[in-house]
Amino acid sequence: MLIPIVRFLDDEDIKVKEVAASITSYLTLSHSYHGALVEAGVIPKLVHLLQTKDNDYKIIRKEARSSLVELSTDDSYHALIVDQGLVRIPLVGSSAYKAFRPQPHSWPSFPDGSEIQRSSRPSKYGATELLLGLILNEKKAEPDEAKINAMIGRSNQQFLARVGAIEFDYEGKEQSGSQRNDHHTILPWIDGVARLVLIIGLQDVSAIAKAAHAIGDASVNEHMRTSFMEAGAVKSLLQLLMHNDVPVREASAYALEKLSGSSKVCEKIRVEDGRELLVNVLKDSDTPVEQLEKTIHVLSRILDMEPNYYASTGSEDIVDDEKCSQGNVDGELNGMSQNLLKQDELDRFVQALLDS
């Protein structure tokens, strides 16, 4: 029964598509149908419908988004949706964005904090500063595609936040998730990554925790991990590890653990002096056990990038039997078992880090 319904999502008759999309949206309200719908190939079809900008597709887009939000509640199906270029975003309410303040004018930088290189060419009328694209004639200054996408996403989301329209859909109406799950929506990955990074910079602790957790959930592959890194998530998440709100700290640790599956992210953490901050988290007696576990996982991955570390510190006996092999560079899970949380071993591990 489900296969014909999914096929009708491709029908040339827009009325047939609309009915099929409505039925699909209704079926996704029950988790028992999720597996059969996904096996029938519903996710790529829903993604295609959601991305169709034709005005006649307003209802279809709404139903497609609702279906994808419901399917994304299952972690494995959420990963498939992310692979299709979409990200699940928590709806935190327009009031949370009132605290957003754009940075004061200064020489522009990329979202990850690195500065845009100044051109060596003189500009009589200051055009180089006004039109940053002029400096791209110098090949050494060319940003890669990831940085460009991060800038586009940041510009889009900050503009929407400034004008108070950040949680509105294409039709100018305030977004809602689905009939049952009205706390999330779905965005294209460029905007989704930038939205989540913007939220973790707000003041609403509930919104921050939700966004940090969503960053972890979306970090399912190397592309997404490095995209969050380029968008500036790493530095913000490291700072949130010391937040006075426990759920924020735990969500940030979760996000960093997922992101650290990328060797590039591990290097970024090291450059941001994140290792010292992570050690301070371990030393804090008030750090929850769950956050301790995730912090140790992140540290172990960073140390795996330093082959001489164990020999120089003499700490090989502490971690060698507990850590898993790193796997491939796009970041399979790797870390230490929960046995490291025994206090005496934890003390030795921290001391080894401090001595390195």
CSV table of C-alpha atoms in Angstrom, one decimal:
chain,number,residue,atom,x,y,z
A,1,MET,CA,0.0,0.0,0.0
A,2,LEU,CA,2.8,2.4,0.9
A,3,ILE,CA,4.8,2.0,-2.3
A,4,PRO,CA,2.1,3.4,-4.6
A,5,ILE,CA,1.6,6.4,-2.3
A,6,VAL,CA,5.3,7.1,-2.4
A,7,ARG,CA,5.3,6.8,-6.2
A,8,PHE,CA,2.5,9.3,-6.4
A,9,LEU,CA,4.8,11.9,-5.0
A,10,ASP,CA,6.4,11.9,-8.5
A,11,ASP,CA,3.1,12.2,-10.3
A,12,GLU,CA,2.9,14.9,-13.0
A,13,ASP,CA,-0.5,16.0,-11.7
A,14,ILE,CA,0.1,18.4,-8.9
A,15,LYS,CA,-3.2,17.5,-7.2
A,16,VAL,CA,-2.2,13.9,-7.0
A,17,LYS,CA,1.2,15.0,-5.5
A,18,GLU,CA,-0.7,17.1,-3.0
A,19,VAL,CA,-2.9,14.3,-1.9
A,20,ALA,CA,0.1,11.9,-1.7
A,21,ALA,CA,2.1,14.4,0.3
A,22,SER,CA,-0.8,14.8,2.8
A,23,ILE,CA,-1.2,11.1,3.2
A,24,THR,CA,2.5,10.6,3.7
A,25,SER,CA,2.5,13.4,6.3
A,26,TYR,CA,-0.3,11.6,8.2
A,27,LEU,CA,1.5,8.2,8.0
A,28,THR,CA,4.7,9.6,9.4
A,29,LEU,CA,2.9,10.5,12.6
A,30,SER,CA,3.1,6.8,13.4
A,31,HIS,CA,6.7,5.4,13.9
A,32,SER,CA,5.5,2.0,12.8
A,33,TYR,CA,5.3,3.3,9.2
A,34,HIS,CA,8.7,4.9,9.1
A,35,GLY,CA,10.7,1.9,8.1
A,36,ALA,CA,8.4,0.9,5.2
A,37,LEU,CA,8.3,4.5,3.9
A,38,VAL,CA,12.0,4.9,4.0
A,39,GLU,CA,12.5,1.5,2.3
A,40,ALA,CA,10.1,2.7,-0.4
A,41,GLY,CA,12.4,5.7,-1.1
A,42,VAL,CA,10.3,8.4,0.4
A,43,ILE,CA,13.2,10.6,1.8
A,44,PRO,CA,14.7,11.7,-1.6
A,45,LYS,CA,11.3,12.4,-2.9
A,46,LEU,CA,10.3,14.5,0.1
A,47,VAL,CA,13.5,16.5,-0.1
A,48,HIS,CA,12.9,17.2,-3.8
A,49,LEU,CA,9.4,18.4,-3.1
A,50,LEU,CA,10.6,20.6,-0.2
A,51,GLN,CA,13.2,22.3,-2.5
A,52,THR,CA,10.7,23.0,-5.2
A,53,LYS,CA,10.1,26.8,-5.2
A,54,ASP,CA,7.0,26.9,-7.4
A,55,ASN,CA,4.1,28.9,-5.8
A,56,ASP,CA,1.7,26.0,-6.5
A,57,TYR,CA,3.7,23.8,-4.2
A,58,LYS,CA,3.0,25.7,-0.9
A,59,ILE,CA,0.9,22.9,0.6
A,60,ILE,CA,3.2,20.2,-0.7
A,61,ARG,CA,6.2,21.9,0.8
A,62,LYS,CA,4.5,22.2,4.1
A,63,GLU,CA,3.5,18.5,4.1
A,64,ALA,CA,7.0,17.4,2.9
A,65,ARG,CA,8.6,19.4,5.7
A,66,SER,CA,6.3,17.9,8.3
A,67,SER,CA,7.0,14.4,7.1
A,68,LEU,CA,10.8,15.0,7.2
A,69,VAL,CA,10.6,16.4,10.7
A,70,GLU,CA,8.8,13.3,11.9
A,71,LEU,CA,11.2,10.9,10.1
A,72,SER,CA,14.1,12.8,11.6
A,73,THR,CA,13.1,11.8,15.1
A,74,ASP,CA,14.7,8.4,14.3
A,75,ASP,CA,18.5,8.8,14.4
A,76,SER,CA,19.2,6.6,11.5
A,77,TYR,CA,16.7,8.3,9.3
A,78,HIS,CA,17.9,11.7,10.4
A,79,ALA,CA,21.3,10.7,9.1
A,80,LEU,CA,19.8,9.9,5.7
A,81,ILE,CA,18.1,13.3,5.7
A,82,VAL,CA,21.4,15.0,6.5
A,83,ASP,CA,23.0,13.1,3.7
A,84,GLN,CA,20.4,14.7,1.4
A,85,GLY,CA,21.6,18.2,2.4
A,86,LEU,CA,19.1,19.1,5.1
A,87,VAL,CA,19.5,19.7,8.8
A,88,ARG,CA,16.9,19.5,11.6
A,89,ILE,CA,16.7,22.8,13.6
A,90,PRO,CA,15.0,23.5,16.9
A,91,LEU,CA,12.4,26.2,16.9
A,92,VAL,CA,13.4,28.4,19.9
A,93,GLY,CA,10.9,31.2,19.4
A,94,SER,CA,11.4,34.7,18.1
A,95,SER,CA,12.0,36.2,21.6
A,96,ALA,CA,15.2,34.2,21.9
A,97,TYR,CA,16.7,36.1,19.0
A,98,LYS,CA,16.0,39.5,20.5
A,99,ALA,CA,19.4,39.2,22.3
A,100,PHE,CA,21.2,38.9,19.0
A,101,ARG,CA,23.7,41.7,18.5
A,102,PRO,CA,25.8,41.7,15.3
A,103,GLN,CA,29.5,42.4,15.8
A,104,PRO,CA,30.6,46.0,15.5
A,105,HIS,CA,32.2,47.1,12.2
A,106,SER,CA,35.7,45.8,11.8
A,107,TRP,CA,37.8,44.3,9.1
A,108,PRO,CA,35.6,41.3,8.0
A,109,SER,CA,36.6,37.8,9.1
A,110,PHE,CA,35.4,34.3,8.2
A,111,PRO,CA,32.8,32.7,10.5
A,112,ASP,CA,35.5,30.4,12.0
A,113,GLY,CA,37.4,33.6,13.2
A,114,SER,CA,40.2,33.7,10.6
A,115,GLU,CA,40.6,37.1,9.0
A,116,ILE,CA,40.1,37.8,5.4
A,117,GLN,CA,43.5,38.7,4.0
A,118,ARG,CA,44.0,42.4,3.1
A,119,SER,CA,44.9,43.1,-0.5
A,120,SER,CA,48.4,44.3,-1.2
A,121,ARG,CA,47.0,46.5,-4.0
A,122,PRO,CA,46.4,50.1,-3.1
A,123,SER,CA,42.9,51.4,-3.6
A,124,LYS,CA,42.5,55.1,-4.2
A,125,TYR,CA,38.8,55.2,-3.2
A,126,GLY,CA,38.7,52.4,-0.7
A,127,ALA,CA,37.0,50.0,-3.1
A,128,THR,CA,39.0,47.1,-1.7
A,129,GLU,CA,37.4,47.4,1.7
A,130,LEU,CA,34.0,48.0,0.2
A,131,LEU,CA,34.1,45.2,-2.4
A,132,LEU,CA,35.9,42.3,-0.8
A,133,GLY,CA,35.6,40.3,-3.9
A,134,LEU,CA,38.4,42.5,-5.4
A,135,ILE,CA,41.0,40.8,-3.3
A,136,LEU,CA,40.1,37.4,-4.7
A,137,ASN,CA,42.2,38.2,-7.8
A,138,GLU,CA,45.2,37.3,-5.6
A,139,LYS,CA,45.1,33.5,-5.6
A,140,LYS,CA,46.7,33.2,-2.2
A,141,ALA,CA,43.7,35.0,-0.7
A,142,GLU,CA,41.1,32.8,-2.3
A,143,PRO,CA,38.9,31.2,0.3
A,144,ASP,CA,37.8,27.6,-0.2
A,145,GLU,CA,34.2,26.6,-0.9
A,146,ALA,CA,33.6,25.7,2.7
A,147,LYS,CA,34.5,29.2,3.9
A,148,ILE,CA,32.4,30.8,1.2
A,149,ASN,CA,29.4,28.7,2.2
A,150,ALA,CA,29.9,29.6,5.8
A,151,MET,CA,29.9,33.3,5.0
A,152,ILE,CA,26.7,32.9,2.9
A,153,GLY,CA,24.9,31.1,5.6
A,154,ARG,CA,26.0,33.5,8.3
A,155,SER,CA,24.9,36.5,6.2
A,156,ASN,CA,21.5,35.0,5.5
A,157,GLN,CA,20.8,34.1,9.2
A,158,GLN,CA,22.1,37.3,10.7
A,159,PHE,CA,20.0,39.3,8.3
A,160,LEU,CA,16.9,37.3,9.2
A,161,ALA,CA,17.6,37.7,12.9
A,162,ARG,CA,18.1,41.5,12.6
A,163,VAL,CA,14.8,42.0,10.8
A,164,GLY,CA,12.9,39.6,13.1
A,165,ALA,CA,12.0,37.1,10.4
A,166,ILE,CA,14.3,34.2,11.3
A,167,GLU,CA,11.6,31.6,12.1
A,168,PHE,CA,9.3,32.4,9.2
A,169,ASP,CA,8.8,30.1,6.2
A,170,TYR,CA,8.9,30.9,2.5
A,171,GLU,CA,5.3,32.2,2.6
A,172,GLY,CA,6.2,34.7,5.4
A,173,LYS,CA,4.4,32.7,8.1
A,174,GLU,CA,5.9,31.7,11.4
A,175,GLN,CA,7.3,28.2,11.1
A,176,SER,CA,5.9,25.1,12.8
A,177,GLY,CA,7.3,21.6,12.7
A,178,SER,CA,4.5,19.1,12.2
A,179,GLN,CA,1.2,18.1,13.6
A,180,ARG,CA,2.8,16.3,16.5
A,181,ASN,CA,6.3,17.7,16.6
A,182,ASP,CA,6.1,21.5,16.5
A,183,HIS,CA,9.5,22.1,18.1
A,184,HIS,CA,11.7,21.5,15.0
A,185,THR,CA,11.9,22.4,11.4
A,186,ILE,CA,14.1,21.4,8.4
A,187,LEU,CA,16.6,23.8,6.6
A,188,PRO,CA,19.1,23.4,3.8
A,189,TRP,CA,22.5,22.6,5.3
A,190,ILE,CA,24.2,25.9,4.6
A,191,ASP,CA,21.4,27.9,6.4
A,192,GLY,CA,20.9,25.1,9.0
A,193,VAL,CA,24.6,25.1,10.0
A,194,ALA,CA,24.7,28.9,10.3
A,195,ARG,CA,21.4,29.0,12.2
A,196,LEU,CA,22.6,26.5,14.9
A,197,VAL,CA,25.9,28.4,15.3
A,198,LEU,CA,23.9,31.6,15.7
A,199,ILE,CA,21.7,30.1,18.4
A,200,ILE,CA,24.5,28.9,20.5
A,201,GLY,CA,25.7,32.5,20.7
A,202,LEU,CA,22.4,33.7,22.2
A,203,GLN,CA,21.6,34.2,25.9
A,204,ASP,CA,18.6,31.8,26.2
A,205,VAL,CA,20.0,28.7,27.9
A,206,SER,CA,17.3,26.4,26.7
A,207,ALA,CA,17.8,27.5,23.1
A,208,ILE,CA,21.6,27.1,23.5
A,209,ALA,CA,21.3,23.6,24.8
A,210,LYS,CA,18.9,22.5,22.1
A,211,ALA,CA,21.1,24.0,19.3
A,212,ALA,CA,24.3,22.4,20.7
A,213,HIS,CA,22.6,19.0,20.9
A,214,ALA,CA,21.3,19.5,17.3
A,215,ILE,CA,24.9,20.2,16.2
A,216,GLY,CA,25.9,16.9,17.6
A,217,ASP,CA,23.0,15.1,16.0
A,218,ALA,CA,23.8,16.6,12.6
A,219,SER,CA,27.6,15.8,12.7
A,220,VAL,CA,27.1,12.5,11.0
A,221,ASN,CA,29.8,12.8,8.3
A,222,GLU,CA,33.1,14.7,7.6
A,223,HIS,CA,31.3,17.3,5.4
A,224,MET,CA,29.0,18.3,8.2
A,225,ARG,CA,31.7,18.3,10.9
A,226,THR,CA,34.0,20.5,8.9
A,227,SER,CA,31.0,22.7,7.9
A,228,PHE,CA,30.3,23.4,11.6
A,229,MET,CA,34.0,24.1,12.1
A,230,GLU,CA,34.1,26.6,9.3
A,231,ALA,CA,30.9,28.3,10.7
A,232,GLY,CA,32.6,28.9,14.0
A,233,ALA,CA,31.0,26.3,16.1
A,234,VAL,CA,34.2,24.9,17.7
A,235,LYS,CA,35.2,28.0,19.6
A,236,SER,CA,31.7,28.7,20.8
A,237,LEU,CA,31.2,25.2,22.0
A,238,LEU,CA,34.5,25.2,23.9
A,239,GLN,CA,33.5,28.3,25.7
A,240,LEU,CA,30.1,26.8,26.6
A,241,LEU,CA,31.8,23.9,28.4
A,242,MET,CA,32.3,26.3,31.3
A,243,HIS,CA,28.7,27.7,31.2
A,244,ASN,CA,26.9,27.8,34.6
A,245,ASP,CA,24.0,25.8,33.2
A,246,VAL,CA,24.5,22.1,33.4
A,247,PRO,CA,22.4,21.1,30.4
A,248,VAL,CA,24.3,23.6,28.3
A,249,ARG,CA,27.6,22.1,29.3
A,250,GLU,CA,26.4,18.6,28.7
A,251,ALA,CA,25.0,19.5,25.2
A,252,SER,CA,28.2,21.3,24.3
A,253,ALA,CA,30.3,18.3,25.3
A,254,TYR,CA,28.0,16.0,23.2
A,255,ALA,CA,28.5,18.3,20.2
A,256,LEU,CA,32.2,18.4,20.6
A,257,GLU,CA,32.4,14.7,20.9
A,258,LYS,CA,30.6,14.2,17.7
A,259,LEU,CA,32.6,16.9,15.9
A,260,SER,CA,35.9,15.5,17.1
A,261,GLY,CA,35.4,12.5,14.8
A,262,SER,CA,37.1,14.7,12.3
A,263,SER,CA,40.9,15.1,12.5
A,264,LYS,CA,40.5,18.7,11.2
A,265,VAL,CA,38.2,19.5,14.0
A,266,CYS,CA,40.6,18.0,16.5
A,267,GLU,CA,43.3,20.3,15.1
A,268,LYS,CA,41.0,23.3,15.4
A,269,ILE,CA,40.3,22.4,19.0
A,270,ARG,CA,44.1,22.3,19.6
A,271,VAL,CA,44.7,25.6,17.9
A,272,GLU,CA,41.9,27.2,20.0
A,273,ASP,CA,43.8,26.1,23.2
A,274,GLY,CA,40.9,23.7,23.7
A,275,ARG,CA,43.1,21.0,25.3
A,276,GLU,CA,43.8,23.1,28.3
A,277,LEU,CA,40.1,24.0,28.6
A,278,LEU,CA,39.1,20.3,28.4
A,279,VAL,CA,41.6,19.4,31.1
A,280,ASN,CA,40.1,22.1,33.3
A,281,VAL,CA,36.7,20.5,32.8
A,282,LEU,CA,38.1,17.1,34.0
A,283,LYS,CA,39.6,18.8,37.0
A,284,ASP,CA,36.3,20.4,38.0
A,285,SER,CA,34.7,18.3,40.7
A,286,ASP,CA,31.3,19.6,39.7
A,287,THR,CA,31.5,18.2,36.2
A,288,PRO,CA,28.8,15.6,35.6
A,289,VAL,CA,29.9,12.1,34.8
A,290,GLU,CA,28.3,12.2,31.3
A,291,GLN,CA,30.3,15.3,30.5
A,292,LEU,CA,33.4,13.7,31.8
A,293,GLU,CA,33.0,10.7,29.5
A,294,LYS,CA,32.6,12.9,26.4
A,295,THR,CA,35.5,15.2,27.4
A,296,ILE,CA,37.8,12.2,27.7
A,297,HIS,CA,36.7,10.9,24.3
A,298,VAL,CA,37.5,14.3,22.8
A,299,LEU,CA,40.9,14.5,24.5
A,300,SER,CA,41.8,10.9,23.4
A,301,ARG,CA,41.2,11.8,19.8
A,302,ILE,CA,43.3,14.9,20.0
A,303,LEU,CA,46.1,12.9,21.6
A,304,ASP,CA,45.8,10.3,18.9
A,305,MET,CA,47.0,13.0,16.5
A,306,GLU,CA,50.2,13.4,18.6
A,307,PRO,CA,52.2,10.1,18.1
A,308,ASN,CA,55.0,11.2,20.5
A,309,TYR,CA,52.7,12.2,23.3
A,310,TYR,CA,52.6,8.9,25.2
A,311,ALA,CA,56.4,8.3,24.9
A,312,SER,CA,57.1,11.8,26.2
A,313,THR,CA,54.7,11.7,29.1
A,314,GLY,CA,55.1,8.1,30.1
A,315,SER,CA,51.4,7.8,30.3
A,316,GLU,CA,50.9,5.0,27.8
A,317,ASP,CA,49.9,2.5,30.5
A,318,ILE,CA,47.0,4.8,31.4
A,319,VAL,CA,45.3,4.9,28.1
A,320,ASP,CA,46.7,2.3,25.8
A,321,ASP,CA,44.3,-0.5,26.8
A,322,GLU,CA,41.3,1.8,27.0
A,323,LYS,CA,41.4,3.7,23.7
A,324,CYS,CA,40.0,2.4,20.4
A,325,SER,CA,41.8,2.7,17.1
A,326,GLN,CA,40.9,6.0,15.4
A,327,GLY,CA,39.7,4.4,12.1
A,328,ASN,CA,39.6,6.5,8.9
A,329,VAL,CA,40.2,10.2,8.8
A,330,ASP,CA,36.6,11.2,8.3
A,331,GLY,CA,36.2,10.3,11.9
A,332,GLU,CA,34.8,7.0,13.1
A,333,LEU,CA,34.1,6.9,16.9
A,334,ASN,CA,37.2,6.4,19.0
A,335,GLY,CA,37.8,6.9,22.7
A,336,MET,CA,38.3,5.3,26.0
A,337,SER,CA,36.0,3.1,28.0
A,338,GLN,CA,34.0,4.2,31.0
A,339,ASN,CA,36.6,2.6,33.3
A,340,LEU,CA,38.7,5.7,32.9
A,341,LEU,CA,36.2,7.5,35.1
A,342,LYS,CA,37.6,5.7,38.1
A,343,GLN,CA,39.0,8.6,40.2
A,344,ASP,CA,42.6,7.3,40.5
A,345,GLU,CA,42.9,6.7,36.8
A,346,LEU,CA,41.3,10.0,36.0
A,347,ASP,CA,43.8,11.8,38.2
A,348,ARG,CA,46.7,10.2,36.5
A,349,PHE,CA,45.3,11.0,33.1
A,350,VAL,CA,44.8,14.7,33.9
A,351,GLN,CA,48.3,14.8,35.5
A,352,ALA,CA,49.8,13.4,32.3
A,353,LEU,CA,48.1,16.0,30.2
A,354,LEU,CA,49.3,18.8,32.5
A,355,ASP,CA,52.9,17.5,32.3
A,356,SER,CA,52.8,17.4,28.5
